[in-house]
Coordinates of C-alpha atoms and ligand atoms in Angstrom, one line a residue:
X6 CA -25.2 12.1 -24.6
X7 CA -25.7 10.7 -20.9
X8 CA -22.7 9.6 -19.2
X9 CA -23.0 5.9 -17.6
X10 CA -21.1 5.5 -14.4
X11 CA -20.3 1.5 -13.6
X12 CA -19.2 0.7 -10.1
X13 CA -18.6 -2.4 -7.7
X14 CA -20.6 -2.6 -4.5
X15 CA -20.3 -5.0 -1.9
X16 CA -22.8 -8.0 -1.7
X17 CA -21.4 -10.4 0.6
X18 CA -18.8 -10.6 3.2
X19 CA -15.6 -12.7 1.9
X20 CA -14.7 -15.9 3.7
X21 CA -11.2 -16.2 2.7
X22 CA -10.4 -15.1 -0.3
X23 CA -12.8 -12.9 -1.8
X24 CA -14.9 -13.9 -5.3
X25 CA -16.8 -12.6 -8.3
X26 CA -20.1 -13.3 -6.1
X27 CA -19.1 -11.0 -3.3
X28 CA -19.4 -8.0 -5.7
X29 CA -22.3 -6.6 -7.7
X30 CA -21.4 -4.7 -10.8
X31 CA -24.2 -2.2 -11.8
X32 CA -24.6 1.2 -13.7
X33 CA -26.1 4.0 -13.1
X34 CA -26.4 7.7 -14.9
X35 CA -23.9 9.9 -14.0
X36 CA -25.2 12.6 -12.2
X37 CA -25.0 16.9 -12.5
X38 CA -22.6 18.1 -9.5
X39 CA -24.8 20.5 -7.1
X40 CA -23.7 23.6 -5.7
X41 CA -20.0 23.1 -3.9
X42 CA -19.7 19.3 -5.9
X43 CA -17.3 18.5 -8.6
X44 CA -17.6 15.0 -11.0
X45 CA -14.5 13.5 -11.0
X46 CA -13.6 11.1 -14.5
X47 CA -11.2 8.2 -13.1
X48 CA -8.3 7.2 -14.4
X49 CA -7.0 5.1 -11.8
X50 CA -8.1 3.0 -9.2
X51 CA -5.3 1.7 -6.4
X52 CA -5.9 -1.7 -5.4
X53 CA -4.9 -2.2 -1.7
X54 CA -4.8 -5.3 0.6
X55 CA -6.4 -2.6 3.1
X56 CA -9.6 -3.8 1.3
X57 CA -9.6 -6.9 2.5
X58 CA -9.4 -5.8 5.9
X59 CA -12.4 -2.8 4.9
X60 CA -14.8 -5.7 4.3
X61 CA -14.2 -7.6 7.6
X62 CA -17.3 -6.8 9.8
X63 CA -14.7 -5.9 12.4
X64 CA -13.6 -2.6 14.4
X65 CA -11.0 -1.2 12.7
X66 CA -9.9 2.0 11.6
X67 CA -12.1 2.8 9.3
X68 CA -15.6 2.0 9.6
X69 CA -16.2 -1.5 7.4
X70 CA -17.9 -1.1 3.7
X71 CA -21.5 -1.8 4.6
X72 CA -23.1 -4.5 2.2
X73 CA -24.6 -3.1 -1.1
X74 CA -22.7 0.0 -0.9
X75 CA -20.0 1.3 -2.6
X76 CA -16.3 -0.6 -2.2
X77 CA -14.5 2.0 -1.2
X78 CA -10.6 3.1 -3.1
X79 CA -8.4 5.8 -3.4
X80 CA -8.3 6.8 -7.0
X81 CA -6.8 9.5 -9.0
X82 CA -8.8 11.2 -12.2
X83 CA -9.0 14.3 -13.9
X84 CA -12.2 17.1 -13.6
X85 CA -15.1 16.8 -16.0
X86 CA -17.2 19.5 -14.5
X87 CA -17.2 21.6 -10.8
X88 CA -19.2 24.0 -9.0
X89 CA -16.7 23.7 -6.4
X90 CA -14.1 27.0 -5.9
X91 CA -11.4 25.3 -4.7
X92 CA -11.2 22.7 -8.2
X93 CA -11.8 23.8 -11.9
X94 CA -12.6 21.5 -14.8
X95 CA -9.4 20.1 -16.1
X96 CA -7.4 19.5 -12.7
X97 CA -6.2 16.4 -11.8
X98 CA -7.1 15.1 -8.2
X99 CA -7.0 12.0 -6.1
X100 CA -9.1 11.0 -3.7
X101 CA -11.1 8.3 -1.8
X102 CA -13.5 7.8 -5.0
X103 CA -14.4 4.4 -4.8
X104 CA -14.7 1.3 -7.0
X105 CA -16.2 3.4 -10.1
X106 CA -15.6 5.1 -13.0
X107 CA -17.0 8.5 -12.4
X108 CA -17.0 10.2 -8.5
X109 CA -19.6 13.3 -7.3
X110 CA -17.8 14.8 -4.4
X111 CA -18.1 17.9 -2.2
X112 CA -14.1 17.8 -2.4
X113 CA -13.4 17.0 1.4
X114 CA -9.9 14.6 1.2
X115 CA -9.3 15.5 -2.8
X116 CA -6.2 16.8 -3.2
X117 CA -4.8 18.2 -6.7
X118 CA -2.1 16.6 -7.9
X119 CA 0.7 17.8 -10.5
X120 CA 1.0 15.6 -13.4
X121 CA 3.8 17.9 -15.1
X122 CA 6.2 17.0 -11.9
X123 CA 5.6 13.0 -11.8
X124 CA 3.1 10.8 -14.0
X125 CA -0.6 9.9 -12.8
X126 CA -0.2 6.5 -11.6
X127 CA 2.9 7.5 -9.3
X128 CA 0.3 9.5 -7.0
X129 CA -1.2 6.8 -6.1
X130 CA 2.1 4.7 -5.4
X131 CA 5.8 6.3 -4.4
X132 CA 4.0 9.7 -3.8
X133 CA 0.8 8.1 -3.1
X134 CA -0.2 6.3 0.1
X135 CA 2.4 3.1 0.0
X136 CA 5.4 5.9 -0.2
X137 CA 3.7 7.8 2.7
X138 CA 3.4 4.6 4.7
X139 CA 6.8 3.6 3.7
X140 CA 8.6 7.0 4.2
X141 CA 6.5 7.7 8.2
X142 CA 6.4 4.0 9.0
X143 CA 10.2 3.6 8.7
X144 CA 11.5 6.9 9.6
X145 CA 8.8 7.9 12.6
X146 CA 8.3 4.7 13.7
X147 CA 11.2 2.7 12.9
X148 CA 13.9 5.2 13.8
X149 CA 16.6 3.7 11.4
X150 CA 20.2 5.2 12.5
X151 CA 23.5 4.9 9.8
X152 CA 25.2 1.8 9.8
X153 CA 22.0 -0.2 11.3
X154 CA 20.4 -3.2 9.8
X155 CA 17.1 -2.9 8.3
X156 CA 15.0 -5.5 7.3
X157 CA 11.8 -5.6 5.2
X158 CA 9.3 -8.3 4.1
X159 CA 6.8 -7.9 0.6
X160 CA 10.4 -5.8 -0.2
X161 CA 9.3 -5.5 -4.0
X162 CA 5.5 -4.6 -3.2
X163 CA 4.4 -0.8 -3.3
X164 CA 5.3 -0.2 0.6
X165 CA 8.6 -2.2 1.3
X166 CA 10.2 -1.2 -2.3
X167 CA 9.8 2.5 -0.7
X168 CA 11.3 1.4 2.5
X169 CA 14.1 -0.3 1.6
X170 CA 15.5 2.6 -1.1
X171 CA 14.7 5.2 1.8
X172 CA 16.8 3.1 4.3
X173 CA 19.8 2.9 1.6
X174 CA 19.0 6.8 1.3
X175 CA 19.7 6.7 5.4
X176 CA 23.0 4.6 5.0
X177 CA 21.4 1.5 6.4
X178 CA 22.4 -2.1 5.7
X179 CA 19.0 -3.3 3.9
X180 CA 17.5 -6.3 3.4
X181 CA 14.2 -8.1 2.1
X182 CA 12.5 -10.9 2.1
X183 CA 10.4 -11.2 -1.2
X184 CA 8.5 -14.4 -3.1
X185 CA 10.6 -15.6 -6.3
X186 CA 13.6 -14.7 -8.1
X187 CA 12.8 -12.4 -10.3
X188 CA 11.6 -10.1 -7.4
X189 CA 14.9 -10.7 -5.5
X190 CA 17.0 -10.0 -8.3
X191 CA 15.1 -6.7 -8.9
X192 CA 15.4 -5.7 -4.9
X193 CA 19.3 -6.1 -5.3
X194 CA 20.1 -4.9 -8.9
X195 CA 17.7 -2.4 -9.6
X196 CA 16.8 -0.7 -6.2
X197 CA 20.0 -1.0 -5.0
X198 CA 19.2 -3.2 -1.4
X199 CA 22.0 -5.3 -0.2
X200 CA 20.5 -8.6 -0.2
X201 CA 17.5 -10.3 -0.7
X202 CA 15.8 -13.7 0.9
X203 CA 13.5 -15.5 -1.1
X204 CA 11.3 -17.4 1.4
X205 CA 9.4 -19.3 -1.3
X206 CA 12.9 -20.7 -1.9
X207 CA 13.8 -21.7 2.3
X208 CA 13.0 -20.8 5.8
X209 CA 13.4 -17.4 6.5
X210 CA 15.4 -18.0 9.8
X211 CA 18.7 -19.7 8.1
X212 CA 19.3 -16.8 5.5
X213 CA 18.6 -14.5 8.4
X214 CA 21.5 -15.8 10.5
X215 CA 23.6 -15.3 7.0
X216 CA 22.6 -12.2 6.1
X217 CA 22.2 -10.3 9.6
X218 CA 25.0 -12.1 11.8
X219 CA 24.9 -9.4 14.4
X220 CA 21.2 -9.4 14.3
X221 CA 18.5 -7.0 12.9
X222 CA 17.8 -3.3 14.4
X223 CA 14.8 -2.4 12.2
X224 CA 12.0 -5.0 11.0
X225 CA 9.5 -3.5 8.9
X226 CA 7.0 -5.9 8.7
X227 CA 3.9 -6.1 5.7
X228 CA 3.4 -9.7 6.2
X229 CA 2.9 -11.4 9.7
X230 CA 2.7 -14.6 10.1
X231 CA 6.3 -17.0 10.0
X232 CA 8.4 -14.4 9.0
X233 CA 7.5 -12.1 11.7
X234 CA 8.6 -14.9 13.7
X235 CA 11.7 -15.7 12.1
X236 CA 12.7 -12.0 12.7
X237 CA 11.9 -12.0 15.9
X238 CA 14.2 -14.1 16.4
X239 CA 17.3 -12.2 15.7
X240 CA 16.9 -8.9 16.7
X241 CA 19.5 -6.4 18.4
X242 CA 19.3 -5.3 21.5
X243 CA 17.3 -1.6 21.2
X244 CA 14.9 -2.9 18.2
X245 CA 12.4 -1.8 16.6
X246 CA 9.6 -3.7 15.2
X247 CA 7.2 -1.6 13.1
X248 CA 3.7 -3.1 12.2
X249 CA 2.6 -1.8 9.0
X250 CA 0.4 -4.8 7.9
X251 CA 0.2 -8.6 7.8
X252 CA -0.7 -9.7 4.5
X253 CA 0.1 -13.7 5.1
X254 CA -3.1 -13.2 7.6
X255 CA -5.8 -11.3 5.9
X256 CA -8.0 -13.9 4.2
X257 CA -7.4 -16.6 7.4
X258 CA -11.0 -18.4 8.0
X259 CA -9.4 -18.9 11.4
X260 CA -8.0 -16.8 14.1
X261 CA -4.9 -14.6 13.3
X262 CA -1.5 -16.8 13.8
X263 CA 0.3 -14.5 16.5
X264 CA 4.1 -14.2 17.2
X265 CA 5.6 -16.7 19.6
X266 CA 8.7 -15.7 19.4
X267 CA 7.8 -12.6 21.2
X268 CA 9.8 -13.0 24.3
X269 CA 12.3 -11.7 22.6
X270 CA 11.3 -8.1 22.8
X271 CA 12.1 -8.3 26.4
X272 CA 15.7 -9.8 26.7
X273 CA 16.7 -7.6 24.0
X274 CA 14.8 -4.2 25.0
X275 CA 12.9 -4.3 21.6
X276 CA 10.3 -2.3 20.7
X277 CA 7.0 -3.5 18.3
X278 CA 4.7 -0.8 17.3
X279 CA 1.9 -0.3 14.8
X280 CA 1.8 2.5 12.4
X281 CA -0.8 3.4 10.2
X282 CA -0.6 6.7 7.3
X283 CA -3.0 8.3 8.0
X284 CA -2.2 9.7 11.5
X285 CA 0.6 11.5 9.1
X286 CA -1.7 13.6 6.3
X287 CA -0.6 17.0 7.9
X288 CA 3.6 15.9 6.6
X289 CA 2.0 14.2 3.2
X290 CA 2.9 17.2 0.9
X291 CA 6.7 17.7 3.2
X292 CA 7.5 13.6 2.6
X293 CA 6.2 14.4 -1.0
X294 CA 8.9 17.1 -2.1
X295 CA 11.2 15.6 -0.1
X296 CA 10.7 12.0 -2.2
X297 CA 10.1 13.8 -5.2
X298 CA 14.1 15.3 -4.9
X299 CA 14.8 11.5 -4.3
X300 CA 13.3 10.5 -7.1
X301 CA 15.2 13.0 -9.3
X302 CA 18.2 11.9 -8.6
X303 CA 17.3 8.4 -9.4
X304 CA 17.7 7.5 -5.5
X305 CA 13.7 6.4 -5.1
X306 CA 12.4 4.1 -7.9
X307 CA 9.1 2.5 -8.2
X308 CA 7.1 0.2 -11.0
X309 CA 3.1 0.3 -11.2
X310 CA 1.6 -2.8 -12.0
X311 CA -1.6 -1.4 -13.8
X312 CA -4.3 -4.0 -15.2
X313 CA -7.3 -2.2 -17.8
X314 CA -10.3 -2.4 -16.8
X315 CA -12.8 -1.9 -14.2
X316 CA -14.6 -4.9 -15.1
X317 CA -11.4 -6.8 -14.1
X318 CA -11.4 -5.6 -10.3
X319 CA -12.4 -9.2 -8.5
X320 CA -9.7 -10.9 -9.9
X321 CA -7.5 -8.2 -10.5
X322 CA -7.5 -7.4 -6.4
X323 CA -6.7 -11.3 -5.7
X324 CA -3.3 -10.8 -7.5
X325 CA -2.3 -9.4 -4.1
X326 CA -2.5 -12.5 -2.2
X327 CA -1.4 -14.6 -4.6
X328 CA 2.0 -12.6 -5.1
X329 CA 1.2 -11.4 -8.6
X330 CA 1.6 -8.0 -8.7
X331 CA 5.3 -6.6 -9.6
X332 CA 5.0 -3.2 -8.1
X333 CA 1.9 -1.2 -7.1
X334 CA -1.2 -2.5 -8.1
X335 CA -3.8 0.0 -10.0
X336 CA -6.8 -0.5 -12.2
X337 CA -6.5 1.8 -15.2
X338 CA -9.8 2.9 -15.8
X339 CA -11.4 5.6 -18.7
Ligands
NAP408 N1 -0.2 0.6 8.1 C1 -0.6 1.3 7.0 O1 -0.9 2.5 7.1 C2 -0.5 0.7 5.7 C3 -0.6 1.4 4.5 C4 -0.5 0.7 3.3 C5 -0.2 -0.7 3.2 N2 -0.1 -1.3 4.4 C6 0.3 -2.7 4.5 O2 1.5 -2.9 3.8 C7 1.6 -4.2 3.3 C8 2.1 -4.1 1.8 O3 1.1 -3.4 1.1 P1 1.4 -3.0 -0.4 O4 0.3 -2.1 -0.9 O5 2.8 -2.5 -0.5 O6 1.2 -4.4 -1.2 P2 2.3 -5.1 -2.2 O7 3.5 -5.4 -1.3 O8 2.5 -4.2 -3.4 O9 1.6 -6.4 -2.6 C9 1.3 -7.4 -1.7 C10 2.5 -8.4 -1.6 O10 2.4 -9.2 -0.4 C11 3.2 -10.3 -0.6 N3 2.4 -11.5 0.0 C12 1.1 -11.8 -0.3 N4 0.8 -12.9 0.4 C13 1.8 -13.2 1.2 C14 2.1 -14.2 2.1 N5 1.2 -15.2 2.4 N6 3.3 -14.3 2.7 C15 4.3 -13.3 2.4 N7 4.1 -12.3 1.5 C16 2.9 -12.3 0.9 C17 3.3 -10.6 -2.1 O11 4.7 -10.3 -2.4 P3 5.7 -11.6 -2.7 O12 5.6 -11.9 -4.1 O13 7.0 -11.1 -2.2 O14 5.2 -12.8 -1.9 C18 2.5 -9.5 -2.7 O15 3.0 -9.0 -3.9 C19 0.2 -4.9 3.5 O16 0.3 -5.7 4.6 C20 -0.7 -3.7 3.7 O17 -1.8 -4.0 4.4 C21 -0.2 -0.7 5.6

């Protein structure tokens, strides 16, 4: 029987948060691979708040998803048929496959993956891109030393729940700012941080000064905005400020809200740099083992948030900037 393949396009650019009417969900047959393709079954879809920023008509780092093509997602599935060398019918693989259920490739960027060392969905989270991001962004760019403080906002999202465990892994004093209790309590008790700041709960600034009375030497920051501010504000003389997103920002119908509290880079010597994961997919598979050994030994947790459905994927993306997801969120699809 002919396969049907569903799939999101985009129809419209978003202004601020994006809706059911910026998408078009069609159908189409899936197709026969040619010579050197493989079809690729999905079984999950990662949901990023990168795509917000991939359907900005902006310059960025990645060319933006054109309107009426295909939203574009990194995905993980299994084989259903290759006449490609390098993949035979059965492997698992993840890739950049899109919004869809079934992917034609030529196998540039898909990379096997082993579901006998780790289940599916953690390829696309603490072995995935978030614990890539996490494990270059802190350790490259943020240069944490034993003994320092490290601070980290979204703390129980996919990225910062990576960072902080990696910094405890480094003997670092770790703290993060997360929305809600049930988040906090999860940073402290089950990941192990030191202490957590709900900002829903106060300003960020007064549990600073509590938790980080000498001041902070690594902010790792997913979220922009206020709390970039607010630890700005306190940092130690020699630190380091690593950009790896701004969260609070992406759906603003206005101009991005910008630091002001930047003056203090220069009477404390500070450093604030962007990093982004993919300048790193040479060290992917040498963070990988070394996580995986982490992960073993119960040092480096994670939890998947995974909806059903690829119908779902409007609304189910959205749980990002409302601060619904508990862990990385994923589409299971197939
Ligand atoms: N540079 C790179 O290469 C790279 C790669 C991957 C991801 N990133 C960035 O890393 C960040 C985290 O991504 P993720 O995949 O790990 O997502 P995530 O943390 O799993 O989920 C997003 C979280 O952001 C928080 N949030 C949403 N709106 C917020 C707001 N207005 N103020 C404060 N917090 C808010 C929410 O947590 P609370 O419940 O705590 O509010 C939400 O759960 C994003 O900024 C993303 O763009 C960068």
């Amino acid at each position: 029987m002919a396969l049907t393949n569903h799939k999101f396009l985009l129809a419209a650019r978003p202004v601020g948060m994006p809706k059911r009417s910026d998408w078009t969900y069609t159908e189409e047959p899936v197709g026969e691979p040619k010579e050197g393709e493989l079809l690729v079954q999905l079984l999950y879809i990662s949901l990023d708040p990168a795509m917000r920023i991939w359907i900005n008509d902006a310059r960025s780092y990645m060319p933006p998803v054109g309107i009426g093509e295909l939203m574009r997602a990194l995905g993980v599935g299994i084989v259903t048929a290759s006449r490609n060398p390098r993949f035979a019918v059965g492997d698992y693989v993840s890739g950049l496959f899109g919004v869809q259920e079934y992917a034609l490739t030529d196998g540039r960027g898909v990379a096997k993956v082993d579901t006998r060392a780790a289940p599916l969905p953690k390829y696309l989270s603490v072995l995935g891109m978030p614990g890539m991001t996490a494990y270059f962004g802190l350790l490259d760019t943020g240069q944490p030393k034993p003994g320092e403080m490290v601070v980290v906002s979204a703390a129980a999202g996919a990225v910062g729940a990576v960072v902080g465990q990696i910094a405890k892994i480094k003997n670092c004093r770790v703290v993060g700012i997360a929305g809600g209790a049930e988040k906090c309590r999860y940073i402290v008790q089950e990941l192990g941080f030191d202490a957590a700041i709900d900002y829903k709960a106060a300003p960020v600034s007064g549990f600073l000064r509590r938790h980080c009375p000498e001041g902070i030497d690594v902010y790792f920051d997913n979220v922009g905005g206020a709390i970039l501010d607010a630890a700005l504000a306190r940092l130690r003389l020699g630190a380091r400020i690593v950009i790896c997103g701004a969260i609070s920002q992406y759906n603003n119908t206005g101009p991005i809200t910008g630091p002001s509290n930047y003056l203090s880079l220069l009477s404390n010597r500070a450093t604030m740099k962007g990093t982004l994961v993919l300048d790193y997919v040479d060290r992917y598979a040498q963070a990988g083992a070394e996580m995986a050994v982490w992960m073993a030994a119960g040092k480096l947790k994670s939890r998947e948030d995974i909806v059903e459905g690829l119908a779902t994927f409007p609304e189910t993306l959205l749980k990002l900037f409302k601060s619904e997801n508990s862990g990385k969120l994923m589409l299971k699809v197939g």
